[in-house]
Coordinates of C-alpha atoms in Angstrom, one line a residue:
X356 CA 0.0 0.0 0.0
X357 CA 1.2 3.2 -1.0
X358 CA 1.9 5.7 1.8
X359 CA 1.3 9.4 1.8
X360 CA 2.6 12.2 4.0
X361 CA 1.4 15.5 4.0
X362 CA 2.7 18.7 6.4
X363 CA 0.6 21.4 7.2
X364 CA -1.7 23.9 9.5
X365 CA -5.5 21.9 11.4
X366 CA -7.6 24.2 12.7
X367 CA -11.0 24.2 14.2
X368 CA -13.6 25.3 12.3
X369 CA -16.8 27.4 13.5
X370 CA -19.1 27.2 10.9
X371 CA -22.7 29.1 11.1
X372 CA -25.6 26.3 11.1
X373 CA -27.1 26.7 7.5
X374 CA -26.9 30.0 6.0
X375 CA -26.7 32.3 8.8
X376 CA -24.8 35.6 8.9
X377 CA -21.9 36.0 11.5
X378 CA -24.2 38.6 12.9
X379 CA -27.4 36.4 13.3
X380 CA -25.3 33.1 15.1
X381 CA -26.0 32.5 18.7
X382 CA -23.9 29.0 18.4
X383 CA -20.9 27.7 16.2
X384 CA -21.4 24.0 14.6
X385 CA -17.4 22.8 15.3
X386 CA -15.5 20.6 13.1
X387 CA -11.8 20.9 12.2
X388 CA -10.1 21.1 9.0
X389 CA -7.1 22.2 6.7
X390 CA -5.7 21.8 3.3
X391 CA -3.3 19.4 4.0
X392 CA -4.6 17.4 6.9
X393 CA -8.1 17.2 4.5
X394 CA -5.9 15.3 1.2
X395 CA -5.1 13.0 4.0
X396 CA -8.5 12.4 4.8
X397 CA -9.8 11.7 1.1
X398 CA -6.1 9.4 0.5
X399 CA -7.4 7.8 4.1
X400 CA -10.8 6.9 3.0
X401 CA -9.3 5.4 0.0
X402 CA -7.7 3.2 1.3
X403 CA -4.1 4.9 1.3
X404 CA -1.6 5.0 4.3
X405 CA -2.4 8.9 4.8
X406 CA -0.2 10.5 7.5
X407 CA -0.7 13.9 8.6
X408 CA 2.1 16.2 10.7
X409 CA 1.8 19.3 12.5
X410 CA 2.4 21.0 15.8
X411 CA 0.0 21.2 18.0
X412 CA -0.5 22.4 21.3
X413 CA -0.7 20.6 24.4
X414 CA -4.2 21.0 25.4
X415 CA -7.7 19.1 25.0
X416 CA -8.6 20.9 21.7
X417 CA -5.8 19.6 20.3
X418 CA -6.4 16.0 21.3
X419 CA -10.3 16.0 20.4
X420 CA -9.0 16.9 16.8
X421 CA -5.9 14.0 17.1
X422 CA -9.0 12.1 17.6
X423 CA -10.7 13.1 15.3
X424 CA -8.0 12.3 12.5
X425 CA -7.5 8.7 14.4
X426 CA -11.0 7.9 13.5
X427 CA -10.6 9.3 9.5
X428 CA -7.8 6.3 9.6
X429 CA -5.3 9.3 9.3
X430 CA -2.1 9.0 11.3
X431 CA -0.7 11.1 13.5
X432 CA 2.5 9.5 14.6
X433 CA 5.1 12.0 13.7
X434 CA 3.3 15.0 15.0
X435 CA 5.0 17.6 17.4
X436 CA 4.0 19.1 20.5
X437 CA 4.3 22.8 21.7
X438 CA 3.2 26.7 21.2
X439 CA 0.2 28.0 22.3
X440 CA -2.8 27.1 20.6
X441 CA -4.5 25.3 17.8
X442 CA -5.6 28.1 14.7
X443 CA -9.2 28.4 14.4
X444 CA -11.1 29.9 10.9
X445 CA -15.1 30.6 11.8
X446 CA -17.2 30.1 8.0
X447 CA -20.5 32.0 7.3
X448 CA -21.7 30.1 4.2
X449 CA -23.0 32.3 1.6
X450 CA -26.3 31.7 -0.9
X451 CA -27.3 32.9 -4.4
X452 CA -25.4 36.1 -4.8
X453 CA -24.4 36.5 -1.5
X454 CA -20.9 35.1 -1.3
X455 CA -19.6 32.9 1.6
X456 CA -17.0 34.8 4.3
X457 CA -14.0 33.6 6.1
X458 CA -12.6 35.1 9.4
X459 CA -9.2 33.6 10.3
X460 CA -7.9 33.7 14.2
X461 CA -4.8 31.7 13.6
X462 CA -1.9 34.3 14.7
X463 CA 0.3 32.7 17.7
X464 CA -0.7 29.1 16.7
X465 CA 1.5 26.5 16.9
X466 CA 3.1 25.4 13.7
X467 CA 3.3 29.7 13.2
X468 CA 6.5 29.2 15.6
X469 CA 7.7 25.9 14.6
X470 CA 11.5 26.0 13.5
X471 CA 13.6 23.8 11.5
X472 CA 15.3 21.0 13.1
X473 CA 12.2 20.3 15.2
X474 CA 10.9 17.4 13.1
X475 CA 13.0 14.7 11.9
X476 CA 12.1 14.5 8.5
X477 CA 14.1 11.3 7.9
X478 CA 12.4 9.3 10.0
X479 CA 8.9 10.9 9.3
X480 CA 9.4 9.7 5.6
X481 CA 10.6 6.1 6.1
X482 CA 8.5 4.1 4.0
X483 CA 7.0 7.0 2.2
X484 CA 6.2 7.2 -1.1
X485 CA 4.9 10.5 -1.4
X486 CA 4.8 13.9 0.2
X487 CA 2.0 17.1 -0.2
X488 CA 2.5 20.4 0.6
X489 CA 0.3 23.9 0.0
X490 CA 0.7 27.0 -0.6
X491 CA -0.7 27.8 2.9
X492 CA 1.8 26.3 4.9
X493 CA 4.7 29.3 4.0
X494 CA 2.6 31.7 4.6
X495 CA 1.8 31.4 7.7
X496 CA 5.3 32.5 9.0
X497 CA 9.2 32.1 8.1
X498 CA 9.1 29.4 10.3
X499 CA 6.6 27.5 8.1
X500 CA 8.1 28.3 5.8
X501 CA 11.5 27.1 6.2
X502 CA 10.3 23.5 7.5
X503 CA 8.2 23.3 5.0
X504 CA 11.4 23.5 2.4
X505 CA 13.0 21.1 5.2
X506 CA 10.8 18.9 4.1
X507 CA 10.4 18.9 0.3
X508 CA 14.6 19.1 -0.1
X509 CA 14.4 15.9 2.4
X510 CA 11.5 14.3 0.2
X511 CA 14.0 15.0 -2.7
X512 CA 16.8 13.7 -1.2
X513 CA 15.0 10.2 -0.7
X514 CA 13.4 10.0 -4.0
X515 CA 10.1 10.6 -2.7
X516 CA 7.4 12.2 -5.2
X517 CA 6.2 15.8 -4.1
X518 CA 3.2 17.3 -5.2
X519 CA 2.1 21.0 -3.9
X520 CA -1.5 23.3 -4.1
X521 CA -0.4 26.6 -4.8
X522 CA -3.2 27.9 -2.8
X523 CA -2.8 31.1 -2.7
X524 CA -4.6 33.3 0.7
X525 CA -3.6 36.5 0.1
X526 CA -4.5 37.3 4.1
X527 CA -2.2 34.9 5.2
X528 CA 0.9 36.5 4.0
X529 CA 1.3 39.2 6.7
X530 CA 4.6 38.2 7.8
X531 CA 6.7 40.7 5.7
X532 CA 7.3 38.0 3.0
X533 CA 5.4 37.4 -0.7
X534 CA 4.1 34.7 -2.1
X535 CA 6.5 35.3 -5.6
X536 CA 9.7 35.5 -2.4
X537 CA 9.0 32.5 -1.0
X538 CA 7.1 30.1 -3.3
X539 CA 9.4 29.8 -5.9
X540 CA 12.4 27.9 -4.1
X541 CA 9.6 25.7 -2.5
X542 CA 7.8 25.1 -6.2
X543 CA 11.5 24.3 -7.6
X544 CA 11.4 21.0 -5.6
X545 CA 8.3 19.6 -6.5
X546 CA 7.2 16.8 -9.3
X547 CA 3.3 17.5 -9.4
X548 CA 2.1 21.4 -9.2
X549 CA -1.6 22.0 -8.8
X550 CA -3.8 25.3 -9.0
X551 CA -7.0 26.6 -9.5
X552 CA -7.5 29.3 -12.4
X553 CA -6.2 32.2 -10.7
X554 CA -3.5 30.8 -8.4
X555 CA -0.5 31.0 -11.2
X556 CA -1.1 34.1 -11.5
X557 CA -1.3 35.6 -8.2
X558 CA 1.9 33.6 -7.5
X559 CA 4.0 34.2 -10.2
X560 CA 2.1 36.1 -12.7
X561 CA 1.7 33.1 -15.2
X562 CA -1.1 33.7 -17.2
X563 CA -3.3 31.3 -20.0
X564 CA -1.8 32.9 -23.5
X565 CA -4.8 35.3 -25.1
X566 CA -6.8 34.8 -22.5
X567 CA -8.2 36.6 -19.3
X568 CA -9.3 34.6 -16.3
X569 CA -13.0 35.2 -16.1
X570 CA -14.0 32.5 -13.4
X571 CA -18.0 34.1 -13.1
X572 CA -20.7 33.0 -15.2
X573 CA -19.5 29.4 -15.5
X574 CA -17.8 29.4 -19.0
X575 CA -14.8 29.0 -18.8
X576 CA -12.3 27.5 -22.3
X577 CA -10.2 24.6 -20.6
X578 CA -7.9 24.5 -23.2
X579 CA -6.6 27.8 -22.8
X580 CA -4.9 26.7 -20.0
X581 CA -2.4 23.9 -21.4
X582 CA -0.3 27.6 -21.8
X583 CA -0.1 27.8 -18.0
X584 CA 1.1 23.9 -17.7
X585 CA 4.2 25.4 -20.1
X586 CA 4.9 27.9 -18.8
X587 CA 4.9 26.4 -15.5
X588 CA 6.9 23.5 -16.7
X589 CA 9.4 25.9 -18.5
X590 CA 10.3 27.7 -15.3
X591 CA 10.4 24.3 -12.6
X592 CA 11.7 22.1 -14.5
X593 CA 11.8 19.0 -12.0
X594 CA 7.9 19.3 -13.0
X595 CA 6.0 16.4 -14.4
X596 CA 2.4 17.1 -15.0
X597 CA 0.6 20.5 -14.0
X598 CA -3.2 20.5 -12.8
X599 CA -5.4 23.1 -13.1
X600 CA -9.0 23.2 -11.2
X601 CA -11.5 25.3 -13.0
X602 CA -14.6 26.4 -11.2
X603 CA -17.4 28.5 -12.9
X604 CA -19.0 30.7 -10.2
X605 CA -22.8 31.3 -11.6
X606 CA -23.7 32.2 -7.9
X607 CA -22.4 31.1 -4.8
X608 CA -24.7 28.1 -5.1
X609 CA -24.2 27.3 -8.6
X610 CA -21.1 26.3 -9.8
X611 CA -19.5 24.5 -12.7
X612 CA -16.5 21.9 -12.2
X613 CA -14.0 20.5 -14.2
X614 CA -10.1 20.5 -14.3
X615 CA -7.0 20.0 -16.9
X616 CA -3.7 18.3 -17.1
X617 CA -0.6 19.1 -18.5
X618 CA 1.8 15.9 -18.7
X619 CA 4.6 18.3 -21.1
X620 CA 3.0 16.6 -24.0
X621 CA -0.7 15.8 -24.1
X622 CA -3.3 18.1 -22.9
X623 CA -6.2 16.2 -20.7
X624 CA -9.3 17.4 -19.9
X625 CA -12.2 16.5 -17.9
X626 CA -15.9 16.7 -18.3
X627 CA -17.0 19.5 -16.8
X628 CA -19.9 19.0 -13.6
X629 CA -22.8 21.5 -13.4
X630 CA -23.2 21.6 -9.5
X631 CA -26.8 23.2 -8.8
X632 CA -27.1 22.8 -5.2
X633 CA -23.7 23.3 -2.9
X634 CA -23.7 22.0 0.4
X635 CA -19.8 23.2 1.5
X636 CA -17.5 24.4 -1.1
X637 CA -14.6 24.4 1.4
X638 CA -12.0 21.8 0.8
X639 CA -13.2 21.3 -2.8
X640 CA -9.9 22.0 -3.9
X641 CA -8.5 19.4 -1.4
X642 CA -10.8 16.8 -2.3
X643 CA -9.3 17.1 -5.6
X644 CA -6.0 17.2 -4.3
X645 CA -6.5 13.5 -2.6
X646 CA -8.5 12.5 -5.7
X647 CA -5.7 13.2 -7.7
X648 CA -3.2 11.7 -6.1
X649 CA -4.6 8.6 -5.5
X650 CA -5.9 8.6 -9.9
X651 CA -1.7 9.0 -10.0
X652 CA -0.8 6.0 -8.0
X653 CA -3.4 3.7 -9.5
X654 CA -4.1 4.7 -13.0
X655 CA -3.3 6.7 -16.2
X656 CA -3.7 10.6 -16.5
X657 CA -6.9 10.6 -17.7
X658 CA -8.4 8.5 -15.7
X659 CA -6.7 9.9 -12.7
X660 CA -8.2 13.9 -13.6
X661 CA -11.4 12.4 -13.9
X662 CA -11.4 10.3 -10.5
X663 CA -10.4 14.1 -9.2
X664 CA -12.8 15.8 -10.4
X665 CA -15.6 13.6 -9.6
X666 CA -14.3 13.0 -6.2
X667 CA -14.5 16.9 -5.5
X668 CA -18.0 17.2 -7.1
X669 CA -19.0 15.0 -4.9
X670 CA -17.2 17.0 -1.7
X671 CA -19.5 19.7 -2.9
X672 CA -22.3 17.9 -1.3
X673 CA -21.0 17.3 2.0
X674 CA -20.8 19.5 5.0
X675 CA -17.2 20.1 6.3
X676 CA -14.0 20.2 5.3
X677 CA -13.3 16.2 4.8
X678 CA -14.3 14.8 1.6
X679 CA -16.6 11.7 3.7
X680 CA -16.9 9.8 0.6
X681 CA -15.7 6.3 -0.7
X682 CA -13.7 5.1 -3.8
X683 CA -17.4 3.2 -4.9
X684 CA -19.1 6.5 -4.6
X685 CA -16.1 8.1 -6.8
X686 CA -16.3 5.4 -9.2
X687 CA -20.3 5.4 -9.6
X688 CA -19.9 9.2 -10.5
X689 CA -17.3 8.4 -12.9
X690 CA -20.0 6.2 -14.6
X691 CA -22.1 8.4 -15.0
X692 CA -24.2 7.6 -12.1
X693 CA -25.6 11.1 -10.9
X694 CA -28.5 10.9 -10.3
X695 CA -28.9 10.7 -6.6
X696 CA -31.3 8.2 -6.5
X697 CA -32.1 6.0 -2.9
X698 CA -29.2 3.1 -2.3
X699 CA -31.3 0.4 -0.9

């Protein structure tokens, strides 16, 4: 069985109960969640060893959400202990034309003042196969940012496959440093490079060639965007295939799915999902993520974009930020299956 490590930031999550504004929410439905830790969660429910590390701090929140992961089938083994706190994000989910809103109370949290040499990266990757990073992770601080590269030159230094989200938060990067400092150095290392339509750009102003990124109204031309995988490609080198996830915001219920791939020869698409009712948007992208890179350890290109993308459709329906949904459920979509219809 393959095994998967992944290194980022869990935080709780306080979510408004259906479509409540922040203003109108006397109580906070609580669930955790976080880029990283949530591809572990999809690669988990796969049936992939998934292992998730962090820091986190020594108190009972913590441990509800290392419980949490434990029952997800996501290990914890080489996570750290120490700082001050576990980061929290509170979502009010948005409808129709009112979009959805994230405040983020994660300053002083415990992998914000992790350092290098704290995790032995050697030892976390024995027996790994492969190792996921985002775009989230460096900028939270220099810290992150610097264990995070810890990590991927390790993971390079052991032959170990790395794939990154771009991700990019613009109100995470408060630290003094930009994404186009930091990213690149982090981006050189890695064998699989993944973004949505806008995250290229915003990170190192790589554009699709005669073409401006319009993500409202839900058409969007994937082909444009084989330009992006070259250019990419062209400036890190060590990269294989570039992903791009492409969502169509009609309204903030409404969306339209799909994704490409760029191999540095062929040009794959995917069919492209009309998603009319959203539950939870959040970790869509993630979902993906895991989809992704469990299609790349078990079948071709094609087939793995497609396993991706109907994996994260389906997140769409689910509240949370873990994709709660099985490799037969992934493959049912994939059939065509989509209709929603009572299993009995």
């Amino acid at each position: 069985m393959p095994k998967v490590i992944t290194f980022g930031e869990i935080m709780l999550r306080l979510s408004t109960p259906g479509y409540l504004r922040f203003a109108q929410a006397r109580q906070f439905e609580a669930t955790f969640g976080g880029g990283e830790a949530n591809v572990a969660v999809s690669l988990a429910n796969y049936g992939i060893d998934a292992e998730f590390v962090t820091r986190f701090p020594d108190n009972d929140i913590a441990r509800s959400c290392i419980r949490d992961l434990h029952a997800h089938g996501v290990s914890t083994a080489h996570c750290i202990t120490g700082g001050e706190r576990l980061g929290i994000y509170f979502l009010e989910t948005g409808a129709v034309a009112r979009a959805s809103k994230v405040v983020y109370d994660r300053a002083h949290s415990s992998i914000s003042t992790i350092e290098k040499g704290m995790i032995d990266w050697e030892k976390v990757f024995e027996g790994a196969d492969w190792f996921h990073w985002t775009g989230i992770t460096p900028a939270i601080s220099q810290g992150a940012a610097d264990v995070c590269l810890e990590a991927i030159q390790a993971a390079n230094k052991l032959g170990i496959t790395v794939s990154c989200d771009l991700n990019y938060r613009k109100n995470l990067w408060k630290y003094g440093k930009k994404a186009g400092e930091v990213m690149p150095a982090l981006v050189e290392g890695c064998d699989i490079i993944l973004g949505n339509e806008e995250d290229a750009d915003k990170v190192f102003g790589i554009k699709p060639e005669g073409f401006e990124v319009e993500a409202t109204g839900g058409q969007i031309d994937q082909k444009r965007f084989q330009s992006v995988g070259e250019q990419l490609m062209a400036r890190f080198p060590r990269a294989k295939k570039v992903i791009i996830t492409l969502r169509g915001s009609i309204n903030a219920n409404h969306n339209t799915w799909g994704g490409v791939l760029w191999n540095g020869t062929t040009l794959y698409q995917s069919r492209r999902y009309d998603i009319t009712h959203i539950v939870d948007r959040v970790g869509g992208g993630d979902s993906f993520m895991g989809g992704l890179i469990y299609g790349l350890l078990n079948f071709d290109d094609q087939k793995a974009l497609d396993f991706a993308v109907a994996a994260s459709c389906l997140k769409h329906t689910i509240f949370g930020d873990f994709n709660e949904v099985t490799l037969a459920e992934v493959e049912n979509l994939l059939k065509g299956d989509g209709s929603g219809r009572v299993s009995r």
